[in-house]
Coordinates of C-alpha atoms in Angstrom, one line a residue:
M1 CA 23.4 -30.8 42.6
N2 CA 21.1 -29.8 39.8
K3 CA 21.1 -27.0 37.5
K4 CA 19.1 -24.0 38.2
L5 CA 16.1 -24.1 34.9
S6 CA 17.1 -21.6 32.0
H7 CA 14.9 -18.8 30.8
R8 CA 14.5 -21.0 27.8
E9 CA 13.1 -23.9 29.9
H10 CA 10.6 -22.0 32.1
A11 CA 9.4 -20.2 29.0
R12 CA 8.9 -23.8 27.3
L13 CA 6.9 -24.8 30.2
A14 CA 5.0 -22.0 30.6
R15 CA 4.2 -22.1 27.0
E16 CA 3.0 -26.0 27.2
L17 CA 0.8 -25.0 30.7
I18 CA -0.8 -22.0 28.6
D19 CA -1.2 -24.3 25.4
A20 CA -3.3 -26.9 27.6
C21 CA -5.4 -24.2 29.1
G22 CA -6.9 -23.3 25.3
G23 CA -4.4 -20.5 25.0
L24 CA -3.7 -16.7 26.8
E25 CA -7.4 -16.1 26.5
E26 CA -8.3 -19.1 28.4
A27 CA -5.7 -19.2 30.7
A28 CA -6.0 -15.4 31.7
S29 CA -9.4 -16.2 32.5
A30 CA -8.0 -18.9 35.1
C31 CA -5.7 -17.0 37.1
R32 CA -5.0 -13.9 38.9
V33 CA -2.5 -12.2 36.2
K34 CA -3.4 -10.8 32.7
K35 CA -2.8 -12.0 29.1
S36 CA 0.1 -9.5 28.6
A37 CA 1.9 -11.5 32.1
L38 CA 1.2 -15.0 30.7
S39 CA 3.0 -14.0 27.2
G40 CA 5.6 -12.7 29.0
Y41 CA 6.2 -16.2 31.2
Q42 CA 6.2 -18.0 27.7
T43 CA 9.2 -15.7 26.6
A44 CA 12.5 -16.7 27.1
H45 CA 13.4 -13.3 26.6
D46 CA 11.7 -11.9 29.3
P47 CA 13.0 -12.1 32.9
S48 CA 9.7 -13.1 34.7
T49 CA 8.6 -16.3 35.5
M50 CA 5.5 -17.8 36.2
P51 CA 4.6 -17.7 39.9
A52 CA 3.5 -20.9 41.7
D53 CA 0.1 -19.8 42.4
I54 CA -0.5 -19.3 38.4
I55 CA 1.0 -22.6 37.9
D56 CA -0.7 -24.1 40.7
A57 CA -4.3 -22.3 39.1
L58 CA -3.6 -23.4 35.1
E59 CA -2.6 -26.6 36.0
E60 CA -5.9 -27.2 37.9
Y61 CA -7.6 -25.5 35.2
A62 CA -6.1 -27.5 32.4
Q63 CA -6.8 -30.8 34.2
Q64 CA -3.9 -32.2 32.2
G65 CA -1.7 -33.2 35.1
P66 CA 1.2 -31.5 36.6
I67 CA 2.8 -30.0 33.4
Y68 CA 5.1 -27.1 34.7
S69 CA 5.3 -28.3 38.6
G70 CA 5.5 -31.7 37.4
A71 CA 8.6 -31.1 35.0
I72 CA 10.6 -29.3 38.4
A73 CA 9.6 -32.0 40.7
E74 CA 10.9 -34.8 38.4
R75 CA 14.0 -32.8 37.6
R76 CA 14.7 -32.1 41.0
M77 CA 13.6 -35.9 42.6
F78 CA 14.2 -38.4 39.7
P79 CA 16.9 -37.6 37.6
V80 CA 16.3 -40.0 34.4
P81 CA 19.3 -41.0 32.2
A82 CA 19.0 -40.5 28.5
G83 CA 18.9 -44.0 27.9
N84 CA 15.4 -44.2 29.3
L85 CA 14.0 -42.2 27.0
A86 CA 13.9 -44.8 24.5
D87 CA 12.5 -47.6 27.1
L88 CA 9.6 -44.7 27.8
A89 CA 9.1 -44.1 24.1
C90 CA 8.5 -47.8 23.7
E91 CA 5.9 -47.8 26.9
L92 CA 4.0 -45.0 24.9
S93 CA 3.9 -47.0 21.5
E94 CA 2.4 -50.1 23.6
Q95 CA 0.0 -48.3 25.2
T96 CA -1.3 -46.9 22.2
L97 CA -1.2 -50.1 20.4
E98 CA -3.4 -51.3 23.4
A99 CA -6.0 -48.6 23.1
Q100 CA -5.9 -48.9 19.2
A101 CA -6.7 -52.6 19.2
L102 CA -9.0 -52.5 22.0
I103 CA -11.1 -49.5 19.9
R104 CA -11.1 -51.9 16.8
R105 CA -12.3 -54.8 19.1
A106 CA -15.3 -52.2 20.3
L107 CA -16.1 -50.9 17.1
S108 CA -16.1 -54.6 15.3
D109 CA -19.9 -54.8 15.9
G110 CA -20.3 -51.2 14.7
Q111 CA -21.7 -50.3 18.5
L112 CA -20.2 -48.8 21.5
T113 CA -21.7 -49.9 25.0
P114 CA -20.6 -48.1 28.0
R115 CA -18.8 -50.7 29.2
E116 CA -16.8 -50.3 26.2
I117 CA -16.4 -46.4 26.3
D118 CA -15.2 -47.1 29.9
A119 CA -12.7 -48.8 28.9
I120 CA -11.3 -47.1 26.3
A121 CA -11.2 -44.0 28.4
A122 CA -9.0 -46.0 30.4
A123 CA -6.7 -47.1 27.6
E124 CA -6.4 -43.4 26.8
R125 CA -5.4 -42.6 30.7
D126 CA -2.8 -45.0 30.6
A127 CA -1.4 -43.8 27.0
E128 CA -1.7 -40.3 28.5
A129 CA 0.5 -41.4 31.7
A130 CA 2.9 -42.6 29.6
L131 CA 3.2 -39.9 27.2
D132 CA 3.6 -37.8 30.7
R133 CA 6.4 -39.9 31.8
L134 CA 8.3 -39.3 28.7
K135 CA 7.5 -35.8 28.7
A136 CA 8.8 -35.6 32.1
A137 CA 12.1 -37.6 31.3
R138 CA 12.7 -35.2 28.4
R139 CA 12.1 -32.0 30.2
A140 CA 14.4 -33.3 33.1
I141 CA 17.3 -34.0 30.7
D142 CA 16.7 -30.8 28.9
A143 CA 16.8 -28.7 32.1
A144 CA 20.3 -30.9 33.3
S145 CA 22.0 -30.3 29.9
P146 CA 20.8 -27.2 27.9
S147 CA 22.4 -26.6 24.6
P148 CA 21.7 -23.2 22.7
L149 CA 21.5 -25.6 19.5
R150 CA 17.8 -26.8 20.6
A151 CA 14.9 -24.7 19.7
A152 CA 13.6 -22.5 22.3

């Protein structure tokens, strides 16, 4: 059975989601709660946690994928052994290097065509997806084995 998420982990996920929205002001404009409530959600000492409808509204606003809900789902459905972090980190590096090589080739003539821009955008999405997988694995490991030695 999976352990319950700690307040520290909820606060960290809330902070990541609020940051993805552009900060407290932006996040408050995208959901039904005020800045003060959002500030509490991202504070480990505050016992409140972000409600599901706020998570949903902010993830939709941020347009960066399931930051908070994804971490919960990954933890529940796909426990990741710590050894997979190295594989996921390598995958991220490979995707990033592929994007870099594509950009260098595209800029070799000093111009970017619409087709090249589309290819770069696709490479960016692939790298972002690899980063999302790495983050989800790290979150799952963190949630499964909380340690007081880690920073909040």
